[in-house]
């Protein structure tokens, strides 16, 4: 009813048809049920959580944050953090023994020793969505030349992939720059033994580092001083391996032994 004249109003009209007084239309406000309010609150919370997580992930895996975390890891000599941050040039992560070798290099040569050996590069996606950045190191390779057939190698007690091997050489890697304890094991029919040494893998160009090994073995010839041509089946037996004496009264070269 009109507040001015009391006449009944017609729904939808903006003025009273009796006196012309302007009518204010009041809209009905929808009242949400309790369940709807709960669902609405949960939805808003999830959206806020997703936005917050996205902001954190983009920041945490950014180039700047990765560089900062790497600086903290090398300052604290934290090998666990280094294994999560540092990768090879193919994007594969370094393992604990490589992180230990890297820390050893930093301790002996200082932080500046690796300034030219790494860069911060994009590497994969976090949860398949957020761009990750990691510290890419210049790959290092170890090159051994000489009699390598009976030899096996361990770097910081771990076996390393052989990139290539021939009759007189072996190329191992990739490895992180660092100082490694190299264990060289000799084993064949004539005996076995282990030699240890410390090696630097620290080449900014990534060229193979030649490792010179002084190992206590060689090829030998056994000679029978009282050899006679009448001897038809003379031989030398080493660890149950029989080596015949030739027509010159000696064995062919045996070894390495």
GROMACS .gro file of C-alpha atoms in nm:
model
  257
    1UNK     CA    1   0.000   0.000   0.000
    2UNK     CA    2   0.117   0.350  -0.080
    3UNK     CA    3   0.272   0.527   0.221
    4UNK     CA    4   0.122   0.860   0.107
    5UNK     CA    5  -0.240   0.776   0.025
    6UNK     CA    6  -0.284   0.418   0.143
    7UNK     CA    7  -0.396   0.298  -0.200
    8UNK     CA    8  -0.308  -0.061  -0.295
    9UNK     CA    9  -0.003  -0.073  -0.516
   10UNK     CA   10   0.028  -0.270  -0.837
   11UNK     CA   11   0.327  -0.501  -0.843
   12UNK     CA   12   0.594  -0.381  -1.083
   13UNK     CA   13   0.484  -0.014  -1.090
   14UNK     CA   14   0.734   0.248  -0.983
   15UNK     CA   15   0.464   0.506  -0.889
   16UNK     CA   16   0.126   0.492  -0.712
   17UNK     CA   17  -0.154   0.512  -0.972
   18UNK     CA   18  -0.371   0.701  -0.721
   19UNK     CA   19  -0.143   0.983  -0.602
   20UNK     CA   20   0.168   0.956  -0.821
   21UNK     CA   21   0.400   0.900  -0.525
   22UNK     CA   22   0.728   0.726  -0.620
   23UNK     CA   23   0.743   0.367  -0.500
   24UNK     CA   24   1.077   0.209  -0.385
   25UNK     CA   25   1.095  -0.154  -0.488
   26UNK     CA   26   1.266  -0.379  -0.229
   27UNK     CA   27   1.455  -0.674  -0.376
   28UNK     CA   28   1.443  -1.002  -0.198
   29UNK     CA   29   1.783  -1.116  -0.068
   30UNK     CA   30   1.845  -1.484  -0.110
   31UNK     CA   31   1.924  -1.654   0.217
   32UNK     CA   32   2.184  -1.925   0.186
   33UNK     CA   33   2.134  -2.249   0.368
   34UNK     CA   34   2.398  -2.365   0.614
   35UNK     CA   35   2.527  -2.638   0.378
   36UNK     CA   36   2.562  -2.391   0.094
   37UNK     CA   37   2.765  -2.160   0.318
   38UNK     CA   38   2.999  -2.448   0.412
   39UNK     CA   39   3.050  -2.550   0.047
   40UNK     CA   40   3.110  -2.189  -0.051
   41UNK     CA   41   3.370  -2.150   0.227
   42UNK     CA   42   3.548  -2.470   0.125
   43UNK     CA   43   3.557  -2.362  -0.240
   44UNK     CA   44   3.699  -2.021  -0.152
   45UNK     CA   45   3.958  -2.189   0.074
   46UNK     CA   46   4.069  -2.431  -0.200
   47UNK     CA   47   4.102  -2.149  -0.453
   48UNK     CA   48   4.308  -1.945  -0.205
   49UNK     CA   49   4.525  -2.250  -0.132
   50UNK     CA   50   4.587  -2.315  -0.503
   51UNK     CA   51   4.678  -1.951  -0.565
   52UNK     CA   52   4.910  -1.946  -0.261
   53UNK     CA   53   5.078  -2.274  -0.359
   54UNK     CA   54   5.125  -2.154  -0.717
   55UNK     CA   55   5.291  -1.834  -0.596
   56UNK     CA   56   5.521  -2.035  -0.363
   57UNK     CA   57   5.617  -2.291  -0.632
   58UNK     CA   58   5.693  -2.023  -0.892
   59UNK     CA   59   5.907  -1.838  -0.639
   60UNK     CA   60   6.083  -2.142  -0.486
   61UNK     CA   61   6.189  -2.293  -0.821
   62UNK     CA   62   6.277  -1.962  -0.986
   63UNK     CA   63   6.626  -1.887  -1.114
   64UNK     CA   64   6.693  -1.637  -0.834
   65UNK     CA   65   6.574  -1.869  -0.555
   66UNK     CA   66   6.772  -2.164  -0.695
   67UNK     CA   67   7.091  -1.956  -0.706
   68UNK     CA   68   7.033  -1.843  -0.347
   69UNK     CA   69   6.971  -2.198  -0.220
   70UNK     CA   70   7.282  -2.322  -0.403
   71UNK     CA   71   7.494  -2.049  -0.239
   72UNK     CA   72   7.359  -2.154   0.102
   73UNK     CA   73   7.426  -2.523   0.032
   74UNK     CA   74   7.792  -2.468  -0.062
   75UNK     CA   75   7.842  -2.231   0.235
   76UNK     CA   76   7.703  -2.495   0.472
   77UNK     CA   77   7.875  -2.781   0.281
   78UNK     CA   78   7.535  -2.951   0.273
   79UNK     CA   79   7.576  -3.254   0.046
   80UNK     CA   80   7.209  -3.354   0.078
   81UNK     CA   81   7.092  -3.017  -0.056
   82UNK     CA   82   7.352  -3.030  -0.334
   83UNK     CA   83   7.217  -3.364  -0.461
   84UNK     CA   84   6.873  -3.200  -0.495
   85UNK     CA   85   7.003  -2.885  -0.664
   86UNK     CA   86   7.291  -2.994  -0.890
   87UNK     CA   87   7.250  -3.183  -1.218
   88UNK     CA   88   7.467  -3.302  -1.506
   89UNK     CA   89   7.446  -3.144  -1.847
   90UNK     CA   90   7.188  -3.403  -1.954
   91UNK     CA   91   6.966  -3.300  -1.660
   92UNK     CA   92   7.031  -3.610  -1.446
   93UNK     CA   93   7.096  -3.541  -1.074
   94UNK     CA   94   7.436  -3.592  -0.915
   95UNK     CA   95   7.462  -3.858  -0.643
   96UNK     CA   96   7.591  -3.830  -0.286
   97UNK     CA   97   7.950  -3.929  -0.363
   98UNK     CA   98   7.972  -3.655  -0.630
   99UNK     CA   99   7.839  -3.399  -0.383
  100UNK     CA  100   8.107  -3.512  -0.135
  101UNK     CA  101   8.378  -3.466  -0.401
  102UNK     CA  102   8.241  -3.120  -0.486
  103UNK     CA  103   8.248  -3.016  -0.119
  104UNK     CA  104   8.605  -3.145  -0.089
  105UNK     CA  105   8.705  -2.926  -0.385
  106UNK     CA  106   8.535  -2.623  -0.228
  107UNK     CA  107   8.713  -2.682   0.103
  108UNK     CA  108   9.056  -2.710  -0.060
  109UNK     CA  109   9.024  -2.450  -0.336
  110UNK     CA  110   8.752  -2.211  -0.213
  111UNK     CA  111   8.411  -2.109  -0.348
  112UNK     CA  112   8.556  -1.923  -0.643
  113UNK     CA  113   8.705  -2.246  -0.774
  114UNK     CA  114   8.373  -2.342  -0.936
  115UNK     CA  115   8.247  -2.002  -1.053
  116UNK     CA  116   8.301  -2.093  -1.420
  117UNK     CA  117   8.177  -2.450  -1.380
  118UNK     CA  118   7.802  -2.403  -1.338
  119UNK     CA  119   7.497  -2.213  -1.459
  120UNK     CA  120   7.134  -2.195  -1.348
  121UNK     CA  121   6.918  -2.362  -1.613
  122UNK     CA  122   6.550  -2.462  -1.650
  123UNK     CA  123   6.519  -2.835  -1.594
  124UNK     CA  124   6.182  -3.007  -1.602
  125UNK     CA  125   5.853  -2.922  -1.431
  126UNK     CA  126   5.749  -2.948  -1.067
  127UNK     CA  127   5.423  -3.150  -1.052
  128UNK     CA  128   5.423  -3.124  -1.431
  129UNK     CA  129   5.315  -2.760  -1.412
  130UNK     CA  130   5.571  -2.529  -1.253
  131UNK     CA  131   5.904  -2.458  -1.426
  132UNK     CA  132   6.200  -2.582  -1.223
  133UNK     CA  133   6.550  -2.434  -1.230
  134UNK     CA  134   6.857  -2.631  -1.120
  135UNK     CA  135   7.233  -2.588  -1.107
  136UNK     CA  136   7.391  -2.744  -1.418
  137UNK     CA  137   7.757  -2.843  -1.374
  138UNK     CA  138   8.016  -2.889  -1.649
  139UNK     CA  139   8.050  -3.266  -1.692
  140UNK     CA  140   8.387  -3.416  -1.598
  141UNK     CA  141   8.540  -3.733  -1.744
  142UNK     CA  142   8.834  -3.947  -1.627
  143UNK     CA  143   9.065  -4.102  -1.886
  144UNK     CA  144   9.301  -4.390  -1.807
  145UNK     CA  145   9.552  -4.515  -2.064
  146UNK     CA  146   9.757  -4.834  -2.067
  147UNK     CA  147   9.684  -5.192  -1.966
  148UNK     CA  148   9.323  -5.159  -1.851
  149UNK     CA  149   9.170  -5.500  -1.925
  150UNK     CA  150   9.214  -5.642  -1.571
  151UNK     CA  151   9.126  -5.312  -1.401
  152UNK     CA  152   8.807  -5.181  -1.242
  153UNK     CA  153   8.759  -4.839  -1.085
  154UNK     CA  154   8.560  -4.690  -0.800
  155UNK     CA  155   8.524  -4.318  -0.728
  156UNK     CA  156   8.452  -4.247  -0.360
  157UNK     CA  157   8.366  -4.618  -0.330
  158UNK     CA  158   8.108  -4.601  -0.612
  159UNK     CA  159   8.132  -4.762  -0.955
  160UNK     CA  160   8.107  -4.505  -1.235
  161UNK     CA  161   7.962  -4.552  -1.583
  162UNK     CA  162   8.221  -4.624  -1.852
  163UNK     CA  163   8.159  -4.391  -2.144
  164UNK     CA  164   8.403  -4.584  -2.364
  165UNK     CA  165   8.663  -4.863  -2.329
  166UNK     CA  166   8.923  -5.011  -2.561
  167UNK     CA  167   9.219  -5.247  -2.529
  168UNK     CA  168   9.445  -4.975  -2.394
  169UNK     CA  169   9.215  -4.705  -2.254
  170UNK     CA  170   8.897  -4.641  -2.057
  171UNK     CA  171   8.686  -4.323  -2.037
  172UNK     CA  172   8.459  -4.281  -1.734
  173UNK     CA  173   8.190  -4.026  -1.653
  174UNK     CA  174   8.009  -3.794  -1.646
  175UNK     CA  175   8.094  -3.677  -1.294
  176UNK     CA  176   8.058  -3.352  -1.105
  177UNK     CA  177   8.372  -3.138  -1.064
  178UNK     CA  178   8.546  -3.244  -0.745
  179UNK     CA  179   8.828  -3.423  -0.568
  180UNK     CA  180   8.775  -3.799  -0.564
  181UNK     CA  181   8.934  -4.093  -0.388
  182UNK     CA  182   9.003  -4.335  -0.673
  183UNK     CA  183   9.023  -4.707  -0.597
  184UNK     CA  184   9.183  -4.912  -0.876
  185UNK     CA  185   9.134  -5.286  -0.849
  186UNK     CA  186   9.348  -5.534  -1.040
  187UNK     CA  187   9.220  -5.889  -1.081
  188UNK     CA  188   9.299  -6.172  -1.323
  189UNK     CA  189   9.418  -6.535  -1.321
  190UNK     CA  190   9.754  -6.436  -1.177
  191UNK     CA  191   9.637  -6.244  -0.870
  192UNK     CA  192   9.458  -5.935  -0.741
  193UNK     CA  193   9.527  -5.611  -0.560
  194UNK     CA  194   9.394  -5.263  -0.487
  195UNK     CA  195   9.564  -4.924  -0.524
  196UNK     CA  196   9.416  -4.596  -0.397
  197UNK     CA  197   9.490  -4.240  -0.508
  198UNK     CA  198   9.336  -3.893  -0.497
  199UNK     CA  199   9.240  -3.728  -0.825
  200UNK     CA  200   9.110  -3.386  -0.930
  201UNK     CA  201   8.835  -3.371  -1.191
  202UNK     CA  202   8.842  -2.998  -1.255
  203UNK     CA  203   8.839  -2.903  -1.621
  204UNK     CA  204   8.627  -2.603  -1.714
  205UNK     CA  205   8.604  -2.712  -2.079
  206UNK     CA  206   8.478  -3.058  -1.982
  207UNK     CA  207   8.772  -3.227  -2.157
  208UNK     CA  208   8.871  -3.570  -2.014
  209UNK     CA  209   9.120  -3.552  -1.727
  210UNK     CA  210   9.407  -3.792  -1.790
  211UNK     CA  211   9.481  -4.002  -1.481
  212UNK     CA  212   9.831  -4.136  -1.445
  213UNK     CA  213   9.834  -4.453  -1.239
  214UNK     CA  214  10.141  -4.620  -1.092
  215UNK     CA  215  10.032  -4.979  -1.043
  216UNK     CA  216  10.249  -5.264  -0.912
  217UNK     CA  217  10.212  -5.504  -1.203
  218UNK     CA  218  10.381  -5.577  -1.532
  219UNK     CA  219  10.428  -5.839  -1.801
  220UNK     CA  220  10.702  -6.093  -1.729
  221UNK     CA  221  10.891  -6.371  -1.907
  222UNK     CA  222  11.005  -6.684  -1.727
  223UNK     CA  223  11.326  -6.835  -1.862
  224UNK     CA  224  11.449  -7.188  -1.795
  225UNK     CA  225  11.827  -7.157  -1.753
  226UNK     CA  226  11.903  -7.525  -1.812
  227UNK     CA  227  11.666  -7.554  -2.106
  228UNK     CA  228  11.744  -7.826  -2.357
  229UNK     CA  229  11.587  -7.900  -2.692
  230UNK     CA  230  11.520  -8.245  -2.553
  231UNK     CA  231  11.255  -8.095  -2.326
  232UNK     CA  232  10.928  -8.136  -2.507
  233UNK     CA  233  10.674  -8.046  -2.238
  234UNK     CA  234  10.841  -7.803  -1.997
  235UNK     CA  235  10.602  -7.543  -1.854
  236UNK     CA  236  10.546  -7.292  -1.578
  237UNK     CA  237  10.230  -7.320  -1.365
  238UNK     CA  238  10.094  -7.006  -1.194
  239UNK     CA  239   9.774  -7.031  -0.991
  240UNK     CA  240   9.682  -7.350  -1.176
  241UNK     CA  241   9.737  -7.181  -1.514
  242UNK     CA  242   9.995  -7.369  -1.724
  243UNK     CA  243  10.225  -7.168  -1.955
  244UNK     CA  244  10.445  -7.369  -2.190
  245UNK     CA  245  10.818  -7.307  -2.238
  246UNK     CA  246  10.885  -7.223  -2.605
  247UNK     CA  247  11.172  -7.335  -2.828
  248UNK     CA  248  11.389  -7.053  -2.694
  249UNK     CA  249  11.367  -7.191  -2.340
  250UNK     CA  250  11.130  -6.920  -2.213
  251UNK     CA  251  10.760  -6.845  -2.184
  252UNK     CA  252  10.581  -6.594  -2.400
  253UNK     CA  253  10.513  -6.266  -2.212
  254UNK     CA  254  10.277  -6.337  -1.919
  255UNK     CA  255  10.060  -6.079  -1.757
  256UNK     CA  256   9.989  -5.841  -1.638
  257UNK     CA  257  10.100  -6.007  -1.316
   0.00000   0.00000   0.00000
